């Protein structure tokens, strides 16, 4: 007699693999469903359906369409493969009944075939050792399952940066993060590497802090000649607070407005900093003096100002000579000041330049034969003399440029003296015999004085008896002498007086 199990009291028990199962999609996992009646008798040839929840069903595959038949032991077996990590409920059910059992199966991501993707929160950071970017490594397996608790190694090339950690485990979302900062400028390659060798890279540029850049202006310690061709190179060095050179910054070089028209800045004073942080322009001009040059940054208006000194063009200097008096008295005391004013072609005073003074004839006395110009471009000497006449005075510069004027050395007419000379003879009173009277006029330095009016007179009580040539009036000649003739008709010794038109002194009268 053959006994069979009682299906009306059937019970189903599902057995599935325990532990974490890696989602390979190739290694099947076997599920065993055992069907028995209440007395423990196996129920054979019964259809059992195996299933996973609908929301994940597309990620799994069950052998034979999820159907199996119980064998003589009441056991039905099916294999399961899948690609979705997580704990999923597996159900075995007796066909066309409510008899079932459900068990969990845990699938985990495939760490051995994990792939990493690296991202940065910022592709560029400031190289101040403070600003930083976050390196985010996202790790998944080939089926897009996040891989958690996997160590990710971080590195950079060049290795001159600061990473918050060199390695970090992924979190529940398969993410590992570290931060990167540095002070060495340039493009750095950041890399995230998994234990299986898989890796990903991104570049991070460490850049200077342009917004806080500062400028230093350097001007060579030289004097620039104001010939509008001699020049000086101005150098503006731009660095950030960490002393990194800053390239690509516009620098504006300017001169004070009140003198700017006298100077020329290369490229209108605009230059761009190069890789070394330097910007250069040349400056030339035509106004002597110490002037301030300012370098200003175009991005943040930071500036620096330095002095530059322009000096007059001595090689092209021109001299103008003037006298304080065009005529002096030839007494060796009276003097005139010779003033030589020296300027370059752009009207700048030339200081500390030797001026040579000379006269022709050279019979004068100069206080100095040479004198250096002062800060106003002026050199002065004095001239005096005792040799009468017109003297040519010359001021000459080292470049050969010269200038002349004249100074007349004249007798001291205001202090002239007269000497009357009458020949020692007796004149016949026939009113025709005559004697020549000679008045000699000289100044205190014994120079003959020409052009002086001399008046010859006789005493009033006898004057009617005598005749003086030209009414007794004569003008001194170059030798200082004035002459008239005297004749008369009254015998006796009489006094003749010679008087100067500008004075009264008489040295001798007869």
CSV table of C-alpha atoms in Angstrom, one decimal:
chain,number,residue,atom,x,y,z
A,1,UNK,CA,0.0,0.0,0.0
A,2,UNK,CA,1.4,3.5,-0.9
A,3,UNK,CA,0.9,6.3,1.5
A,4,UNK,CA,1.2,10.0,0.4
A,5,UNK,CA,1.5,13.2,2.4
A,6,UNK,CA,-1.5,15.2,3.3
A,7,UNK,CA,-1.3,18.4,1.1
A,8,UNK,CA,-4.2,20.0,3.1
A,9,UNK,CA,-1.8,20.4,6.0
A,10,UNK,CA,1.2,21.3,3.9
A,11,UNK,CA,3.9,23.6,5.3
A,12,UNK,CA,6.8,25.1,3.3
A,13,UNK,CA,10.3,25.9,4.6
A,14,UNK,CA,12.7,28.0,2.6
A,15,UNK,CA,16.4,27.8,3.1
A,16,UNK,CA,18.8,30.4,1.5
A,17,UNK,CA,22.6,31.1,1.7
A,18,UNK,CA,23.6,33.1,4.8
A,19,UNK,CA,26.1,35.9,5.1
A,20,UNK,CA,27.1,38.5,2.6
A,21,UNK,CA,26.9,37.5,-1.0
A,22,UNK,CA,28.9,39.4,-3.6
A,23,UNK,CA,26.8,40.6,-6.6
A,24,UNK,CA,28.7,38.9,-9.5
A,25,UNK,CA,25.7,38.1,-11.7
A,26,UNK,CA,27.6,34.9,-12.6
A,27,UNK,CA,27.8,32.9,-9.4
A,28,UNK,CA,24.3,31.4,-8.7
A,29,UNK,CA,23.0,31.2,-5.2
A,30,UNK,CA,20.9,28.1,-4.5
A,31,UNK,CA,17.5,28.3,-2.7
A,32,UNK,CA,16.0,25.2,-1.2
A,33,UNK,CA,12.2,24.9,-0.5
A,34,UNK,CA,11.1,21.9,1.5
A,35,UNK,CA,7.3,20.9,1.5
A,36,UNK,CA,5.9,18.6,4.2
A,37,UNK,CA,2.5,17.8,5.8
A,38,UNK,CA,1.9,18.3,9.4
A,39,UNK,CA,3.3,14.9,10.2
A,40,UNK,CA,6.5,15.6,8.4
A,41,UNK,CA,5.8,13.6,5.3
A,42,UNK,CA,7.3,15.0,2.2
A,43,UNK,CA,5.0,16.2,-0.6
A,44,UNK,CA,6.4,15.4,-3.9
A,45,UNK,CA,5.6,16.6,-7.4
A,46,UNK,CA,4.3,19.9,-6.2
A,47,UNK,CA,5.1,23.2,-8.0
A,48,UNK,CA,7.0,25.7,-6.0
A,49,UNK,CA,7.5,29.3,-7.2
A,50,UNK,CA,10.4,31.4,-6.1
A,51,UNK,CA,10.3,35.2,-6.3
A,52,UNK,CA,11.9,38.5,-5.2
A,53,UNK,CA,10.1,41.7,-4.5
A,54,UNK,CA,8.7,43.4,-7.6
A,55,UNK,CA,10.7,46.6,-7.0
A,56,UNK,CA,14.0,44.8,-7.4
A,57,UNK,CA,12.9,41.9,-9.6
A,58,UNK,CA,14.5,43.4,-12.7
A,59,UNK,CA,17.9,43.1,-11.0
A,60,UNK,CA,17.7,39.4,-10.4
A,61,UNK,CA,17.3,36.2,-12.4
A,62,UNK,CA,15.8,32.9,-11.0
A,63,UNK,CA,16.4,29.6,-12.8
A,64,UNK,CA,13.5,28.0,-14.7
A,65,UNK,CA,11.5,31.2,-14.6
A,66,UNK,CA,11.3,30.9,-10.8
A,67,UNK,CA,9.5,27.5,-10.8
A,68,UNK,CA,10.6,24.2,-9.3
A,69,UNK,CA,9.0,20.8,-8.6
A,70,UNK,CA,9.4,19.0,-5.3
A,71,UNK,CA,11.2,15.7,-5.4
A,72,UNK,CA,10.5,12.6,-3.4
A,73,UNK,CA,11.9,14.3,-0.4
A,74,UNK,CA,9.5,17.2,-0.9
A,75,UNK,CA,12.5,19.5,-1.9
A,76,UNK,CA,12.5,22.0,-4.8
A,77,UNK,CA,15.7,23.9,-5.7
A,78,UNK,CA,16.2,27.1,-7.7
A,79,UNK,CA,19.3,29.2,-8.4
A,80,UNK,CA,19.4,33.0,-8.1
A,81,UNK,CA,21.8,35.5,-9.6
A,82,UNK,CA,21.6,39.3,-9.3
A,83,UNK,CA,23.3,42.7,-9.5
A,84,UNK,CA,21.6,44.8,-6.8
A,85,UNK,CA,23.3,45.1,-3.4
A,86,UNK,CA,21.2,45.1,-0.3
A,87,UNK,CA,19.1,42.7,1.8
A,88,UNK,CA,16.2,41.3,-0.2
A,89,UNK,CA,13.3,39.1,0.8
A,90,UNK,CA,13.1,35.8,-1.1
A,91,UNK,CA,9.7,34.0,-1.2
A,92,UNK,CA,8.9,30.4,-1.9
A,93,UNK,CA,5.3,29.5,-2.5
A,94,UNK,CA,3.3,26.4,-3.1
A,95,UNK,CA,1.5,27.0,-6.4
A,96,UNK,CA,-2.1,27.9,-6.2
A,97,UNK,CA,-2.0,28.2,-2.4
A,98,UNK,CA,-1.2,30.5,0.4
A,99,UNK,CA,1.5,28.1,1.7
A,100,UNK,CA,4.8,30.0,1.6
A,101,UNK,CA,8.0,31.0,3.4
A,102,UNK,CA,10.1,34.1,3.1
A,103,UNK,CA,13.8,34.5,4.0
A,104,UNK,CA,16.3,37.4,3.6
A,105,UNK,CA,19.3,37.3,1.4
A,106,UNK,CA,22.1,39.9,1.7
A,107,UNK,CA,24.0,41.0,-1.4
A,108,UNK,CA,27.0,43.2,-1.2
A,109,UNK,CA,28.9,45.3,-3.8
A,110,UNK,CA,31.8,43.6,-5.6
A,111,UNK,CA,34.8,45.3,-4.0
A,112,UNK,CA,37.3,43.4,-6.1
A,113,UNK,CA,35.9,45.0,-9.2
A,114,UNK,CA,35.2,48.4,-7.7
A,115,UNK,CA,35.7,51.6,-9.7
A,116,UNK,CA,36.5,55.0,-8.3
A,117,UNK,CA,35.4,58.4,-9.7
A,118,UNK,CA,37.3,61.5,-8.3
A,119,UNK,CA,35.8,65.0,-8.1
A,120,UNK,CA,36.9,68.3,-6.7
A,121,UNK,CA,34.8,71.0,-5.0
A,122,UNK,CA,37.1,73.6,-6.6
A,123,UNK,CA,39.4,73.2,-9.6
A,124,UNK,CA,41.5,76.1,-8.4
A,125,UNK,CA,42.6,77.2,-4.9
A,126,UNK,CA,44.7,80.1,-3.6
A,127,UNK,CA,48.1,79.0,-2.6
A,128,UNK,CA,48.0,80.6,0.9
A,129,UNK,CA,48.0,77.3,2.8
A,130,UNK,CA,44.4,78.0,4.0
A,131,UNK,CA,42.2,77.9,1.0
A,132,UNK,CA,41.3,74.3,0.2
A,133,UNK,CA,39.4,72.0,-2.1
A,134,UNK,CA,37.5,68.8,-1.2
A,135,UNK,CA,38.5,65.7,-3.1
A,136,UNK,CA,35.5,63.4,-3.3
A,137,UNK,CA,36.1,59.8,-4.3
A,138,UNK,CA,32.8,57.8,-5.2
A,139,UNK,CA,33.3,54.1,-5.3
A,140,UNK,CA,30.9,51.7,-7.1
A,141,UNK,CA,31.0,48.2,-8.5
A,142,UNK,CA,30.4,47.4,-12.1
A,143,UNK,CA,26.6,47.2,-11.3
A,144,UNK,CA,26.5,50.7,-9.9
A,145,UNK,CA,26.3,49.5,-6.3
A,146,UNK,CA,28.1,51.8,-3.8
A,147,UNK,CA,31.0,50.2,-2.2
A,148,UNK,CA,31.2,51.0,1.5
A,149,UNK,CA,34.0,50.6,4.0
A,150,UNK,CA,36.7,50.4,1.3
A,151,UNK,CA,40.0,52.2,1.8
A,152,UNK,CA,40.8,54.9,-0.8
A,153,UNK,CA,44.3,56.2,-1.0
A,154,UNK,CA,44.8,59.8,-2.0
A,155,UNK,CA,48.0,61.4,-3.4
A,156,UNK,CA,49.1,64.4,-5.5
A,157,UNK,CA,51.8,64.9,-8.0
A,158,UNK,CA,53.9,66.9,-7.4
A,159,UNK,CA,53.6,65.8,-3.8
A,160,UNK,CA,54.1,69.3,-2.4
A,161,UNK,CA,50.6,69.8,-1.2
A,162,UNK,CA,48.9,69.2,2.2
A,163,UNK,CA,46.2,66.5,2.3
A,164,UNK,CA,44.0,66.2,5.4
A,165,UNK,CA,44.4,62.4,5.2
A,166,UNK,CA,46.3,60.1,2.9
A,167,UNK,CA,43.7,57.4,3.1
A,168,UNK,CA,40.1,57.1,4.0
A,169,UNK,CA,37.3,54.5,4.0
A,170,UNK,CA,34.2,54.9,2.0
A,171,UNK,CA,31.0,55.7,4.0
A,172,UNK,CA,27.5,54.1,3.5
A,173,UNK,CA,27.2,56.0,0.3
A,174,UNK,CA,30.5,54.7,-1.1
A,175,UNK,CA,32.1,58.1,-0.7
A,176,UNK,CA,35.5,59.0,0.8
A,177,UNK,CA,36.5,62.6,1.2
A,178,UNK,CA,39.7,64.5,2.1
A,179,UNK,CA,40.8,68.1,1.7
A,180,UNK,CA,43.8,69.5,-0.2
A,181,UNK,CA,45.6,72.8,0.3
A,182,UNK,CA,49.1,74.1,-0.5
A,183,UNK,CA,51.5,77.0,-1.0
A,184,UNK,CA,53.4,75.8,-4.1
A,185,UNK,CA,51.9,77.3,-7.2
A,186,UNK,CA,51.1,75.3,-10.3
A,187,UNK,CA,48.9,72.5,-11.6
A,188,UNK,CA,48.8,69.5,-9.4
A,189,UNK,CA,47.4,66.1,-10.3
A,190,UNK,CA,45.2,64.6,-7.5
A,191,UNK,CA,44.7,60.8,-7.6
A,192,UNK,CA,42.4,58.4,-5.7
A,193,UNK,CA,43.4,54.7,-5.8
A,194,UNK,CA,41.6,51.6,-4.7
A,195,UNK,CA,43.1,48.4,-3.3
A,196,UNK,CA,42.4,46.7,-6.6
A,197,UNK,CA,44.5,49.3,-8.4
A,198,UNK,CA,41.7,51.1,-10.0
A,199,UNK,CA,42.2,54.9,-9.8
A,200,UNK,CA,41.0,58.2,-11.1
A,201,UNK,CA,42.7,61.6,-11.3
A,202,UNK,CA,41.7,65.3,-11.4
A,203,UNK,CA,43.9,68.4,-11.6
A,204,UNK,CA,43.9,71.2,-9.1
A,205,UNK,CA,45.5,74.5,-9.9
A,206,UNK,CA,47.2,76.3,-6.9
A,207,UNK,CA,47.1,79.9,-7.9
A,208,UNK,CA,48.4,83.2,-6.3
A,209,UNK,CA,46.1,85.4,-4.3
A,210,UNK,CA,45.6,88.0,-7.0
A,211,UNK,CA,42.8,89.9,-5.2
A,212,UNK,CA,45.2,90.7,-2.3
A,213,UNK,CA,48.3,91.2,-4.5
A,214,UNK,CA,50.8,94.0,-3.6
A,215,UNK,CA,53.1,95.9,-5.8
A,216,UNK,CA,56.7,97.0,-5.2
A,217,UNK,CA,58.2,99.6,-7.5
A,218,UNK,CA,61.9,99.5,-8.2
A,219,UNK,CA,63.8,102.4,-9.9
A,220,UNK,CA,67.5,102.1,-10.4
A,221,UNK,CA,69.6,104.6,-8.4
A,222,UNK,CA,70.7,106.6,-11.3
A,223,UNK,CA,70.2,110.1,-12.6
A,224,UNK,CA,68.4,110.4,-15.9
A,225,UNK,CA,69.5,113.2,-18.3
A,226,UNK,CA,66.6,115.4,-19.4
A,227,UNK,CA,67.3,115.1,-23.1
A,228,UNK,CA,64.1,113.2,-23.9
A,229,UNK,CA,66.1,110.3,-25.1
A,230,UNK,CA,68.0,109.0,-22.1
A,231,UNK,CA,65.7,106.6,-20.2
A,232,UNK,CA,65.3,104.6,-17.1
A,233,UNK,CA,63.6,101.2,-16.7
A,234,UNK,CA,60.8,101.1,-14.1
A,235,UNK,CA,60.1,97.6,-12.6
A,236,UNK,CA,56.9,96.8,-10.7
A,237,UNK,CA,57.1,93.4,-8.9
A,238,UNK,CA,53.7,92.0,-8.0
A,239,UNK,CA,53.4,89.3,-5.3
A,240,UNK,CA,50.6,87.9,-3.2
A,241,UNK,CA,50.6,87.8,0.6
A,242,UNK,CA,52.4,84.5,0.5
A,243,UNK,CA,55.2,86.0,-1.6
A,244,UNK,CA,54.2,84.3,-4.8
A,245,UNK,CA,54.8,86.2,-8.0
A,246,UNK,CA,51.5,87.1,-9.7
A,247,UNK,CA,51.4,87.0,-13.5
A,248,UNK,CA,48.8,88.6,-15.8
A,249,UNK,CA,48.1,91.7,-13.7
A,250,UNK,CA,47.8,95.1,-15.4
A,251,UNK,CA,50.1,97.7,-13.9
A,252,UNK,CA,49.6,101.4,-14.5
A,253,UNK,CA,52.7,103.6,-14.2
A,254,UNK,CA,52.0,107.4,-13.7
A,255,UNK,CA,53.7,110.7,-13.1
A,256,UNK,CA,52.2,113.6,-11.1
A,257,UNK,CA,49.8,115.6,-13.2
A,258,UNK,CA,51.7,118.9,-12.9
A,259,UNK,CA,54.8,117.4,-14.6
A,260,UNK,CA,53.3,114.6,-16.7
A,261,UNK,CA,53.4,116.5,-19.9
A,262,UNK,CA,57.1,116.6,-19.7
A,263,UNK,CA,57.6,112.9,-19.6
A,264,UNK,CA,57.0,109.9,-21.9
A,265,UNK,CA,56.1,106.5,-20.4
A,266,UNK,CA,56.5,103.5,-22.7
A,267,UNK,CA,53.2,102.0,-23.9
A,268,UNK,CA,51.4,104.9,-22.1
A,269,UNK,CA,52.6,103.5,-18.8
A,270,UNK,CA,50.7,100.2,-19.1
A,271,UNK,CA,52.3,96.8,-18.7
A,272,UNK,CA,51.3,93.3,-17.8
A,273,UNK,CA,53.2,91.2,-15.2
A,274,UNK,CA,55.1,88.2,-16.6
A,275,UNK,CA,55.5,84.8,-14.9
A,276,UNK,CA,58.0,86.3,-12.5
A,277,UNK,CA,55.5,88.9,-11.4
A,278,UNK,CA,57.4,91.7,-13.0
A,279,UNK,CA,56.1,94.4,-15.3
A,280,UNK,CA,58.5,96.9,-17.0
A,281,UNK,CA,58.2,100.2,-18.8
A,282,UNK,CA,60.8,102.8,-19.7
A,283,UNK,CA,60.6,106.5,-18.7
A,284,UNK,CA,62.2,109.5,-20.4
A,285,UNK,CA,61.6,113.2,-20.0
A,286,UNK,CA,62.8,116.8,-20.2
A,287,UNK,CA,62.1,118.3,-16.8
A,288,UNK,CA,64.9,118.2,-14.2
A,289,UNK,CA,64.2,117.4,-10.6
A,290,UNK,CA,63.1,114.6,-8.4
A,291,UNK,CA,59.7,113.4,-9.3
A,292,UNK,CA,57.4,110.6,-7.9
A,293,UNK,CA,56.5,107.6,-10.1
A,294,UNK,CA,53.5,105.6,-9.0
A,295,UNK,CA,52.7,102.0,-10.0
A,296,UNK,CA,49.1,101.0,-9.4
A,297,UNK,CA,47.5,97.5,-9.9
A,298,UNK,CA,44.5,97.3,-12.2
A,299,UNK,CA,42.6,94.7,-10.2
A,300,UNK,CA,42.7,96.1,-6.6
A,301,UNK,CA,44.3,99.6,-6.8
A,302,UNK,CA,47.2,98.6,-4.6
A,303,UNK,CA,50.1,100.9,-5.4
A,304,UNK,CA,53.7,101.9,-4.6
A,305,UNK,CA,55.5,105.2,-5.3
A,306,UNK,CA,59.2,105.9,-5.6
A,307,UNK,CA,61.3,108.9,-6.6
A,308,UNK,CA,63.2,109.2,-9.8
A,309,UNK,CA,65.8,112.0,-10.4
A,310,UNK,CA,66.2,113.7,-13.7
A,311,UNK,CA,69.2,116.1,-14.2
A,312,UNK,CA,69.8,118.8,-16.8
A,313,UNK,CA,71.7,117.9,-19.9
A,314,UNK,CA,75.2,119.2,-19.3
A,315,UNK,CA,76.4,118.1,-22.6
A,316,UNK,CA,73.9,120.3,-24.4
A,317,UNK,CA,74.1,123.2,-22.0
A,318,UNK,CA,73.8,126.8,-23.1
A,319,UNK,CA,75.1,129.8,-21.2
A,320,UNK,CA,73.8,133.4,-21.1
A,321,UNK,CA,76.1,136.1,-19.7
A,322,UNK,CA,74.9,139.3,-18.1
A,323,UNK,CA,76.5,142.2,-16.2
A,324,UNK,CA,75.3,144.1,-13.2
A,325,UNK,CA,76.8,147.2,-14.7
A,326,UNK,CA,77.9,147.8,-18.3
A,327,UNK,CA,80.4,150.5,-17.2
A,328,UNK,CA,82.6,150.7,-14.2
A,329,UNK,CA,85.2,153.3,-13.1
A,330,UNK,CA,88.7,152.3,-13.7
A,331,UNK,CA,89.9,152.8,-10.1
A,332,UNK,CA,90.5,149.2,-9.3
A,333,UNK,CA,87.7,149.3,-6.8
A,334,UNK,CA,84.5,149.8,-8.7
A,335,UNK,CA,83.3,146.4,-10.0
A,336,UNK,CA,80.6,144.7,-12.0
A,337,UNK,CA,79.1,141.3,-11.4
A,338,UNK,CA,79.3,138.8,-14.3
A,339,UNK,CA,76.3,136.4,-14.0
A,340,UNK,CA,76.4,133.3,-16.2
A,341,UNK,CA,73.1,131.5,-16.3
A,342,UNK,CA,73.3,127.9,-17.7
A,343,UNK,CA,70.4,125.9,-18.9
A,344,UNK,CA,69.9,122.9,-21.1
A,345,UNK,CA,67.7,122.9,-24.3
A,346,UNK,CA,64.6,122.2,-22.2
A,347,UNK,CA,65.1,125.2,-20.0
A,348,UNK,CA,66.4,123.2,-17.0
A,349,UNK,CA,69.0,124.9,-14.8
A,350,UNK,CA,72.3,123.1,-15.0
A,351,UNK,CA,73.9,123.0,-11.6
A,352,UNK,CA,77.4,122.1,-10.5
A,353,UNK,CA,78.9,122.9,-13.9
A,354,UNK,CA,82.2,124.8,-14.3
A,355,UNK,CA,82.0,128.1,-16.1
A,356,UNK,CA,85.2,129.7,-17.3
A,357,UNK,CA,85.3,133.5,-17.4
A,358,UNK,CA,87.8,135.6,-19.4
A,359,UNK,CA,88.2,139.1,-20.8
A,360,UNK,CA,89.8,140.6,-23.9
A,361,UNK,CA,92.0,142.5,-23.4
A,362,UNK,CA,93.1,140.4,-20.4
A,363,UNK,CA,94.1,143.5,-18.4
A,364,UNK,CA,91.3,143.3,-15.9
A,365,UNK,CA,91.0,141.7,-12.5
A,366,UNK,CA,88.4,138.8,-12.2
A,367,UNK,CA,87.6,137.6,-8.7
A,368,UNK,CA,87.8,134.1,-10.1
A,369,UNK,CA,88.6,132.7,-13.5
A,370,UNK,CA,86.2,129.8,-13.0
A,371,UNK,CA,83.1,129.2,-10.9
A,372,UNK,CA,80.6,126.3,-10.6
A,373,UNK,CA,76.9,126.9,-11.1
A,374,UNK,CA,74.7,126.8,-8.1
A,375,UNK,CA,71.3,125.0,-7.8
A,376,UNK,CA,69.7,127.7,-9.9
A,377,UNK,CA,72.3,127.1,-12.7
A,378,UNK,CA,74.0,130.5,-11.9
A,379,UNK,CA,77.8,131.2,-11.6
A,380,UNK,CA,79.0,134.6,-10.7
A,381,UNK,CA,82.4,136.4,-10.6
A,382,UNK,CA,83.2,140.1,-10.3
A,383,UNK,CA,85.3,142.2,-12.6
A,384,UNK,CA,87.3,145.4,-11.9
A,385,UNK,CA,90.2,147.2,-13.5
A,386,UNK,CA,92.3,150.2,-14.1
A,387,UNK,CA,93.0,150.0,-17.8
A,388,UNK,CA,90.4,152.2,-19.6
A,389,UNK,CA,88.4,151.0,-22.6
A,390,UNK,CA,85.8,148.5,-23.8
A,391,UNK,CA,86.6,145.0,-22.7
A,392,UNK,CA,84.9,141.9,-24.1
A,393,UNK,CA,83.8,139.5,-21.3
A,394,UNK,CA,83.2,135.8,-22.1
A,395,UNK,CA,81.7,132.9,-20.2
A,396,UNK,CA,82.6,129.4,-21.6
A,397,UNK,CA,81.2,126.0,-20.8
A,398,UNK,CA,83.1,122.6,-20.9
A,399,UNK,CA,81.1,121.7,-24.1
A,400,UNK,CA,82.6,124.8,-25.8
A,401,UNK,CA,79.4,126.8,-25.7
A,402,UNK,CA,80.0,130.4,-24.8
A,403,UNK,CA,78.5,133.9,-24.5
A,404,UNK,CA,80.1,137.3,-24.6
A,405,UNK,CA,79.2,140.8,-23.6
A,406,UNK,CA,81.1,144.1,-23.1
A,407,UNK,CA,82.1,146.1,-20.1
A,408,UNK,CA,83.5,149.6,-20.4
A,409,UNK,CA,86.2,150.7,-17.9
A,410,UNK,CA,85.9,154.5,-17.8
A,411,UNK,CA,87.7,157.3,-15.9
A,412,UNK,CA,86.3,158.8,-12.7
A,413,UNK,CA,84.9,162.0,-14.3
A,414,UNK,CA,83.0,162.9,-11.1
A,415,UNK,CA,86.2,163.2,-9.2
A,416,UNK,CA,88.4,164.6,-12.1
A,417,UNK,CA,91.0,167.3,-11.3
A,418,UNK,CA,92.4,170.0,-13.7
A,419,UNK,CA,95.9,171.3,-14.0
A,420,UNK,CA,96.5,174.6,-15.9
A,421,UNK,CA,99.7,175.0,-17.8
A,422,UNK,CA,100.9,178.4,-19.1
A,423,UNK,CA,104.2,178.6,-20.9
A,424,UNK,CA,106.8,180.7,-19.0
A,425,UNK,CA,106.9,183.6,-21.5
A,426,UNK,CA,106.0,187.3,-21.6
A,427,UNK,CA,103.3,188.2,-23.9
A,428,UNK,CA,103.4,191.6,-25.6
A,429,UNK,CA,100.3,193.7,-25.0
A,430,UNK,CA,99.7,194.5,-28.7
A,431,UNK,CA,96.4,192.5,-28.7
A,432,UNK,CA,97.9,190.3,-31.4
A,433,UNK,CA,100.7,188.4,-29.6
A,434,UNK,CA,99.2,185.4,-27.8
A,435,UNK,CA,99.9,182.5,-25.5
A,436,UNK,CA,98.4,179.1,-25.5
A,437,UNK,CA,96.8,178.0,-22.3
A,438,UNK,CA,96.6,174.2,-21.7
A,439,UNK,CA,94.3,172.6,-19.1
A,440,UNK,CA,95.0,168.9,-18.4
A,441,UNK,CA,92.1,166.9,-16.7
A,442,UNK,CA,92.7,163.6,-15.0
A,443,UNK,CA,90.8,161.4,-12.5
A,444,UNK,CA,92.3,160.3,-9.1
A,445,UNK,CA,93.8,157.3,-10.8
A,446,UNK,CA,95.7,159.6,-13.2
A,447,UNK,CA,93.6,158.7,-16.2
A,448,UNK,CA,93.1,161.5,-18.8
A,449,UNK,CA,89.5,162.5,-18.9
A,450,UNK,CA,88.1,163.3,-22.3
A,451,UNK,CA,84.9,165.2,-23.1
A,452,UNK,CA,85.0,167.6,-20.1
A,453,UNK,CA,84.2,171.3,-20.6
A,454,UNK,CA,86.9,173.6,-19.3
A,455,UNK,CA,86.2,177.3,-18.8
A,456,UNK,CA,89.2,179.7,-18.9
A,457,UNK,CA,88.6,183.1,-17.1
A,458,UNK,CA,90.5,186.3,-16.3
A,459,UNK,CA,89.8,188.4,-13.2
A,460,UNK,CA,86.7,190.7,-13.7
A,461,UNK,CA,88.7,193.9,-13.1
A,462,UNK,CA,91.0,193.3,-16.2
A,463,UNK,CA,88.9,190.9,-18.2
A,464,UNK,CA,87.8,193.6,-20.7
A,465,UNK,CA,91.4,194.1,-21.7
A,466,UNK,CA,91.9,190.5,-22.8
A,467,UNK,CA,90.6,188.1,-25.5
A,468,UNK,CA,90.2,184.3,-24.8
A,469,UNK,CA,89.8,182.1,-27.8
A,470,UNK,CA,86.3,180.7,-28.1
A,471,UNK,CA,85.2,182.9,-25.2
A,472,UNK,CA,87.5,180.7,-23.0
A,473,UNK,CA,85.6,177.5,-23.5
A,474,UNK,CA,87.3,174.2,-24.6
A,475,UNK,CA,86.6,170.5,-24.5
A,476,UNK,CA,89.2,168.0,-23.3
A,477,UNK,CA,90.5,165.6,-25.9
A,478,UNK,CA,91.5,161.9,-25.5
A,479,UNK,CA,94.6,163.0,-23.8
A,480,UNK,CA,92.6,164.9,-21.2
A,481,UNK,CA,93.8,168.3,-22.6
A,482,UNK,CA,91.9,171.4,-23.5
A,483,UNK,CA,93.5,174.4,-25.2
A,484,UNK,CA,92.7,178.1,-25.8
A,485,UNK,CA,94.8,181.1,-26.8
A,486,UNK,CA,95.0,184.4,-24.8
A,487,UNK,CA,96.0,187.8,-26.0
A,488,UNK,CA,95.5,191.3,-24.5
A,489,UNK,CA,96.5,194.9,-24.1
A,490,UNK,CA,97.1,195.5,-20.4
A,491,UNK,CA,100.5,194.9,-19.1
A,492,UNK,CA,101.1,193.3,-15.8
A,493,UNK,CA,100.9,189.8,-14.2
A,494,UNK,CA,97.4,188.5,-14.2
A,495,UNK,CA,95.8,185.3,-12.9
A,496,UNK,CA,94.1,182.9,-15.3
A,497,UNK,CA,91.7,180.3,-13.9
A,498,UNK,CA,90.7,177.0,-15.5
A,499,UNK,CA,87.4,175.6,-14.2
A,500,UNK,CA,85.8,172.2,-15.1
A,501,UNK,CA,82.2,172.2,-16.2
A,502,UNK,CA,81.2,169.6,-13.6
A,503,UNK,CA,83.4,170.8,-10.8
A,504,UNK,CA,85.3,173.9,-9.6
A,505,UNK,CA,88.7,172.6,-8.5
A,506,UNK,CA,91.8,174.3,-10.0
A,507,UNK,CA,95.1,172.8,-9.5
A,508,UNK,CA,97.2,175.6,-10.9
A,509,UNK,CA,96.5,179.1,-12.2
A,510,UNK,CA,98.8,181.9,-13.5
